[in-house]
Amino acid sequence: MTTYLDQPEEKEMSFIDHLEELRWHLIRSVIAILVFSVVAFISVDFVFNTVIFGPARPDFWTFKMLCKLAEAINSPALCIEALDFKIQSRQMTGQFTMHITSSFVIGLIVAFPYVFWEFWKFISPGLHMTEKSISRGAVFSVTVLFTTGVLFGYFIMSPLAVSFLAGYQVSDLVNNEFDITSYISTLSSLVLGSGLLFQLPIVVYFLSKLGLVTPALMRHYRKHAVVVILIMGAVFTPPDPLSQILIALPLLGLYQFSIFISAGVHRRAARKAKKEELKYKDS
């Protein structure tokens, strides 16, 4: 028989069990990241020569497609046949440090869906039934959007950014010789940043559910968003309009898609409120 005096102890044990469960979710997530990081560390030749330095070579898939597109539309400026820069290591520990850092970043990217699933397993039991129905398919949606963003960042943003920065010169007296730390940091930021940027529809969905974001608000600031996106396209692409459009269109589409999501959320909320109002009047 449970007495009143026993209740605080039960609550304390329940809280401790809760922390223990969180600890194991964190441990499994860290293990997954470390496993993929070790695999990436061992596969040094493939990781660096194929993956990391791929966007720095003119035979990269994106540059080949741009050359084919240049031929099709008769725009030679779009075809990038050479990248005039060198990558150096100016610090004694530079290559070793970047080997570890890049392995960890790759491990984090590959393990991200599993890590999110682990955290979702910890969070979801505490949600109410309505909250669970709202967030149904969250793991799948986050994984698809993150993967799409990473691919976009790697195959679109990274090669165009590398091409622009490699060819940018303030004077003919200055040669572009980039440190390996700078190159890998830039590449990692673009890929991870793009993966996180593509979570915008998910963020808008939950903020709309909470009533913090409305489609009217997003439409009001759409012009500001367009300006920001066009500036990003101008900065991270070669100096031609077509390349800027290649960057800007997916980002504009992502913003517009988020407006549709917010509008859908508010329509469903309005219909639900109307049904409850009718039930109240009938009663």
CSV table of C-alpha atoms in Angstrom, one decimal:
chain,number,residue,atom,x,y,z
A,1,MET,CA,0.0,0.0,0.0
A,2,THR,CA,1.4,3.4,-1.0
A,3,THR,CA,1.2,6.1,1.6
A,4,TYR,CA,1.5,9.9,1.3
A,5,LEU,CA,5.0,9.7,2.7
A,6,ASP,CA,6.1,7.3,-0.1
A,7,GLN,CA,5.0,9.6,-2.9
A,8,PRO,CA,8.0,12.0,-2.9
A,9,GLU,CA,10.4,9.0,-3.0
A,10,GLU,CA,8.5,7.6,-6.0
A,11,LYS,CA,8.7,11.0,-7.7
A,12,GLU,CA,12.4,11.2,-7.0
A,13,MET,CA,13.1,7.7,-8.4
A,14,SER,CA,11.0,8.5,-11.4
A,15,PHE,CA,13.1,11.6,-12.0
A,16,ILE,CA,16.3,9.6,-11.6
A,17,ASP,CA,15.0,7.0,-14.1
A,18,HIS,CA,14.2,9.8,-16.5
A,19,LEU,CA,17.8,11.1,-16.3
A,20,GLU,CA,19.2,7.6,-16.7
A,21,GLU,CA,17.1,7.1,-19.8
A,22,LEU,CA,18.4,10.4,-21.2
A,23,ARG,CA,21.9,9.4,-20.4
A,24,TRP,CA,21.6,6.2,-22.5
A,25,HIS,CA,20.1,8.1,-25.4
A,26,LEU,CA,23.1,10.4,-25.3
A,27,ILE,CA,25.5,7.5,-25.0
A,28,ARG,CA,24.0,5.7,-28.0
A,29,SER,CA,24.0,8.9,-30.1
A,30,VAL,CA,27.7,9.6,-29.3
A,31,ILE,CA,28.6,6.0,-30.1
A,32,ALA,CA,26.9,6.3,-33.5
A,33,ILE,CA,28.8,9.5,-34.3
A,34,LEU,CA,32.1,8.0,-33.1
A,35,VAL,CA,31.6,4.8,-35.2
A,36,PHE,CA,30.9,6.8,-38.4
A,37,SER,CA,33.8,9.1,-37.5
A,38,VAL,CA,36.2,6.2,-37.1
A,39,VAL,CA,35.1,4.8,-40.5
A,40,ALA,CA,35.7,8.2,-42.1
A,41,PHE,CA,39.1,8.5,-40.4
A,42,ILE,CA,40.2,5.1,-41.7
A,43,SER,CA,38.9,5.8,-45.2
A,44,VAL,CA,41.3,8.8,-45.5
A,45,ASP,CA,42.0,8.4,-49.2
A,46,PHE,CA,38.3,8.3,-50.3
A,47,VAL,CA,37.2,11.0,-47.8
A,48,PHE,CA,39.8,13.6,-48.8
A,49,ASN,CA,40.5,12.9,-52.5
A,50,THR,CA,36.9,12.1,-53.5
A,51,VAL,CA,34.6,13.8,-51.0
A,52,ILE,CA,36.4,16.8,-49.5
A,53,PHE,CA,38.5,17.9,-52.4
A,54,GLY,CA,35.9,16.9,-55.0
A,55,PRO,CA,34.4,20.4,-55.2
A,56,ALA,CA,37.9,21.8,-55.7
A,57,ARG,CA,38.5,19.9,-59.0
A,58,PRO,CA,37.1,20.9,-62.4
A,59,ASP,CA,36.1,17.3,-63.1
A,60,PHE,CA,33.6,17.4,-60.2
A,61,TRP,CA,30.0,16.3,-61.1
A,62,THR,CA,28.6,19.8,-60.7
A,63,PHE,CA,31.1,21.4,-63.0
A,64,LYS,CA,30.5,18.7,-65.6
A,65,MET,CA,26.8,19.4,-65.6
A,66,LEU,CA,27.4,23.1,-65.8
A,67,CYS,CA,29.6,22.6,-68.9
A,68,LYS,CA,26.9,20.5,-70.5
A,69,LEU,CA,24.3,23.2,-69.7
A,70,ALA,CA,26.7,25.9,-71.1
A,71,GLU,CA,26.8,24.0,-74.4
A,72,ALA,CA,23.0,23.5,-74.5
A,73,ILE,CA,22.3,27.2,-74.0
A,74,ASN,CA,25.4,28.5,-75.7
A,75,SER,CA,26.8,30.3,-72.6
A,76,PRO,CA,30.6,29.5,-72.4
A,77,ALA,CA,31.0,31.6,-69.2
A,78,LEU,CA,29.0,29.0,-67.3
A,79,CYS,CA,31.5,26.3,-67.9
A,80,ILE,CA,34.2,26.1,-65.3
A,81,GLU,CA,37.2,24.3,-66.8
A,82,ALA,CA,39.9,25.3,-64.3
A,83,LEU,CA,40.2,26.3,-60.6
A,84,ASP,CA,43.3,28.4,-60.1
A,85,PHE,CA,44.3,28.0,-56.5
A,86,LYS,CA,46.3,25.8,-54.2
A,87,ILE,CA,45.6,24.2,-50.8
A,88,GLN,CA,48.4,24.2,-48.3
A,89,SER,CA,49.0,23.3,-44.7
A,90,ARG,CA,50.9,26.1,-42.9
A,91,GLN,CA,50.8,24.6,-39.4
A,92,MET,CA,52.6,21.5,-38.3
A,93,THR,CA,49.4,19.9,-36.9
A,94,GLY,CA,47.2,21.3,-39.7
A,95,GLN,CA,46.7,18.1,-41.7
A,96,PHE,CA,46.3,15.9,-38.7
A,97,THR,CA,43.8,18.3,-37.0
A,98,MET,CA,41.8,18.6,-40.2
A,99,HIS,CA,41.8,14.8,-40.6
A,100,ILE,CA,40.2,14.4,-37.2
A,101,THR,CA,37.8,17.4,-37.6
A,102,SER,CA,36.6,16.3,-41.1
A,103,SER,CA,36.1,12.7,-39.8
A,104,PHE,CA,33.9,14.0,-36.9
A,105,VAL,CA,31.9,16.3,-39.2
A,106,ILE,CA,31.2,13.4,-41.6
A,107,GLY,CA,30.3,11.2,-38.7
A,108,LEU,CA,27.9,13.8,-37.4
A,109,ILE,CA,26.2,14.2,-40.8
A,110,VAL,CA,25.8,10.5,-41.5
A,111,ALA,CA,24.6,9.8,-37.9
A,112,PHE,CA,22.3,12.8,-37.7
A,113,PRO,CA,19.1,10.9,-38.6
A,114,TYR,CA,19.9,8.3,-35.9
A,115,VAL,CA,20.8,10.9,-33.3
A,116,PHE,CA,17.5,12.8,-34.0
A,117,TRP,CA,15.6,9.5,-33.7
A,118,GLU,CA,17.2,8.8,-30.3
A,119,PHE,CA,16.2,12.2,-29.0
A,120,TRP,CA,12.8,11.8,-30.4
A,121,LYS,CA,12.4,8.5,-28.6
A,122,PHE,CA,13.2,10.3,-25.4
A,123,ILE,CA,10.9,13.2,-26.0
A,124,SER,CA,7.8,11.5,-27.6
A,125,PRO,CA,6.6,9.6,-24.5
A,126,GLY,CA,6.1,12.9,-22.7
A,127,LEU,CA,3.9,14.3,-25.4
A,128,HIS,CA,0.1,14.4,-25.2
A,129,MET,CA,-2.0,12.6,-27.8
A,130,THR,CA,-2.7,15.8,-29.7
A,131,GLU,CA,1.0,16.7,-29.7
A,132,LYS,CA,1.9,13.2,-30.9
A,133,SER,CA,-0.6,13.5,-33.8
A,134,ILE,CA,0.9,16.9,-34.7
A,135,SER,CA,4.4,15.6,-34.8
A,136,ARG,CA,3.7,12.3,-36.6
A,137,GLY,CA,6.4,11.6,-39.2
A,138,ALA,CA,8.8,14.1,-37.6
A,139,VAL,CA,11.8,11.8,-37.8
A,140,PHE,CA,11.2,11.0,-41.5
A,141,SER,CA,10.5,14.6,-42.5
A,142,VAL,CA,13.6,15.9,-40.6
A,143,THR,CA,15.8,13.2,-42.2
A,144,VAL,CA,14.6,13.8,-45.7
A,145,LEU,CA,15.0,17.6,-45.4
A,146,PHE,CA,18.4,17.3,-43.8
A,147,THR,CA,19.7,14.9,-46.4
A,148,THR,CA,18.3,17.1,-49.2
A,149,GLY,CA,20.0,20.1,-47.6
A,150,VAL,CA,23.3,18.4,-47.3
A,151,LEU,CA,23.2,17.2,-50.9
A,152,PHE,CA,22.3,20.7,-52.0
A,153,GLY,CA,25.1,22.3,-50.0
A,154,TYR,CA,27.7,19.8,-51.2
A,155,PHE,CA,26.7,19.6,-54.9
A,156,ILE,CA,25.5,23.1,-55.5
A,157,MET,CA,26.6,25.6,-52.9
A,158,SER,CA,30.1,24.3,-52.2
A,159,PRO,CA,31.5,24.0,-55.8
A,160,LEU,CA,30.0,27.4,-56.8
A,161,ALA,CA,31.4,29.0,-53.6
A,162,VAL,CA,34.8,27.3,-54.2
A,163,SER,CA,34.8,28.5,-57.8
A,164,PHE,CA,34.0,32.1,-56.9
A,165,LEU,CA,36.5,32.4,-54.0
A,166,ALA,CA,39.2,30.6,-56.0
A,167,GLY,CA,38.9,33.0,-58.9
A,168,TYR,CA,38.4,36.2,-56.8
A,169,GLN,CA,41.5,38.5,-56.8
A,170,VAL,CA,42.0,42.0,-55.7
A,171,SER,CA,45.3,42.2,-57.6
A,172,ASP,CA,47.3,40.1,-60.0
A,173,LEU,CA,50.1,40.2,-57.4
A,174,VAL,CA,48.1,38.1,-55.0
A,175,ASN,CA,47.9,34.3,-55.5
A,176,ASN,CA,45.1,32.3,-54.0
A,177,GLU,CA,46.8,29.7,-51.7
A,178,PHE,CA,44.3,28.6,-49.1
A,179,ASP,CA,45.1,26.8,-45.9
A,180,ILE,CA,43.6,23.4,-45.5
A,181,THR,CA,41.9,24.6,-42.2
A,182,SER,CA,40.1,27.4,-44.1
A,183,TYR,CA,39.0,25.2,-47.0
A,184,ILE,CA,37.6,22.4,-44.8
A,185,SER,CA,35.9,24.9,-42.4
A,186,THR,CA,34.2,26.7,-45.3
A,187,LEU,CA,33.1,23.4,-46.9
A,188,SER,CA,31.8,22.1,-43.6
A,189,SER,CA,29.9,25.3,-42.9
A,190,LEU,CA,28.2,25.3,-46.3
A,191,VAL,CA,27.2,21.6,-46.1
A,192,LEU,CA,26.0,21.6,-42.5
A,193,GLY,CA,24.5,25.1,-42.8
A,194,SER,CA,22.5,24.0,-45.8
A,195,GLY,CA,21.3,20.9,-44.0
A,196,LEU,CA,20.1,23.0,-41.1
A,197,LEU,CA,18.6,25.6,-43.4
A,198,PHE,CA,16.4,23.0,-45.0
A,199,GLN,CA,14.8,22.4,-41.7
A,200,LEU,CA,12.9,25.7,-42.2
A,201,PRO,CA,9.6,24.0,-43.1
A,202,ILE,CA,9.7,21.9,-39.9
A,203,VAL,CA,10.5,24.9,-37.8
A,204,VAL,CA,7.7,26.9,-39.4
A,205,TYR,CA,5.3,24.0,-38.9
A,206,PHE,CA,5.8,23.8,-35.2
A,207,LEU,CA,5.9,27.6,-34.7
A,208,SER,CA,2.6,27.8,-36.6
A,209,LYS,CA,1.1,25.2,-34.3
A,210,LEU,CA,2.2,27.3,-31.4
A,211,GLY,CA,0.7,30.4,-33.0
A,212,LEU,CA,4.0,32.2,-33.2
A,213,VAL,CA,4.1,32.3,-37.0
A,214,THR,CA,1.3,33.0,-39.4
A,215,PRO,CA,1.3,32.9,-43.3
A,216,ALA,CA,0.4,36.6,-43.3
A,217,LEU,CA,3.6,37.4,-41.3
A,218,MET,CA,5.7,35.3,-43.7
A,219,ARG,CA,4.1,36.9,-46.8
A,220,HIS,CA,4.7,40.3,-45.3
A,221,TYR,CA,8.4,39.7,-45.0
A,222,ARG,CA,8.7,37.7,-48.2
A,223,LYS,CA,10.3,40.7,-50.0
A,224,HIS,CA,12.9,40.9,-47.3
A,225,ALA,CA,13.6,37.2,-47.7
A,226,VAL,CA,13.9,37.5,-51.5
A,227,VAL,CA,16.5,40.3,-51.0
A,228,VAL,CA,18.5,38.2,-48.5
A,229,ILE,CA,18.4,35.1,-50.8
A,230,LEU,CA,19.5,37.1,-53.8
A,231,ILE,CA,22.4,38.6,-51.9
A,232,MET,CA,23.4,35.0,-50.9
A,233,GLY,CA,23.2,33.9,-54.5
A,234,ALA,CA,25.4,36.8,-55.6
A,235,VAL,CA,28.0,36.2,-52.9
A,236,PHE,CA,28.3,32.4,-53.3
A,237,THR,CA,28.2,32.0,-57.1
A,238,PRO,CA,30.3,33.0,-60.1
A,239,PRO,CA,29.5,36.5,-61.5
A,240,ASP,CA,26.7,35.5,-63.9
A,241,PRO,CA,22.9,35.6,-63.5
A,242,LEU,CA,22.3,31.9,-64.2
A,243,SER,CA,24.5,30.7,-61.4
A,244,GLN,CA,22.8,33.1,-59.0
A,245,ILE,CA,19.4,31.7,-60.1
A,246,LEU,CA,20.6,28.2,-59.4
A,247,ILE,CA,21.2,29.1,-55.8
A,248,ALA,CA,18.3,31.5,-55.3
A,249,LEU,CA,15.4,29.4,-56.7
A,250,PRO,CA,15.7,26.4,-54.3
A,251,LEU,CA,15.9,28.8,-51.3
A,252,LEU,CA,12.9,30.8,-52.5
A,253,GLY,CA,11.0,27.6,-53.1
A,254,LEU,CA,11.8,26.5,-49.6
A,255,TYR,CA,10.5,29.8,-48.1
A,256,GLN,CA,7.3,29.6,-50.2
A,257,PHE,CA,6.8,26.0,-49.2
A,258,SER,CA,7.1,27.1,-45.6
A,259,ILE,CA,4.3,29.6,-46.2
A,260,PHE,CA,2.1,26.8,-47.6
A,261,ILE,CA,2.8,24.7,-44.5
A,262,SER,CA,1.9,27.6,-42.2
A,263,ALA,CA,-1.3,28.3,-44.1
A,264,GLY,CA,-2.3,24.6,-43.9
A,265,VAL,CA,-1.7,24.5,-40.2
A,266,HIS,CA,-3.8,27.6,-39.6
A,267,ARG,CA,-6.6,26.3,-41.9
A,268,ARG,CA,-6.8,23.1,-39.9
A,269,ALA,CA,-6.8,25.0,-36.7
A,270,ALA,CA,-9.6,27.3,-37.9
A,271,ARG,CA,-11.7,24.3,-39.0
A,272,LYS,CA,-11.2,22.6,-35.6
A,273,ALA,CA,-12.1,25.8,-33.7
A,274,LYS,CA,-15.3,26.1,-35.9
A,275,LYS,CA,-16.3,22.5,-35.1
A,276,GLU,CA,-15.8,23.0,-31.4
A,277,GLU,CA,-17.9,26.2,-31.6
A,278,LEU,CA,-20.7,24.4,-33.3
A,279,LYS,CA,-20.6,21.6,-30.8
A,280,TYR,CA,-20.8,24.2,-28.0
A,281,LYS,CA,-23.8,25.9,-29.5
A,282,ASP,CA,-25.6,22.6,-30.0
A,283,SER,CA,-25.0,21.6,-26.4
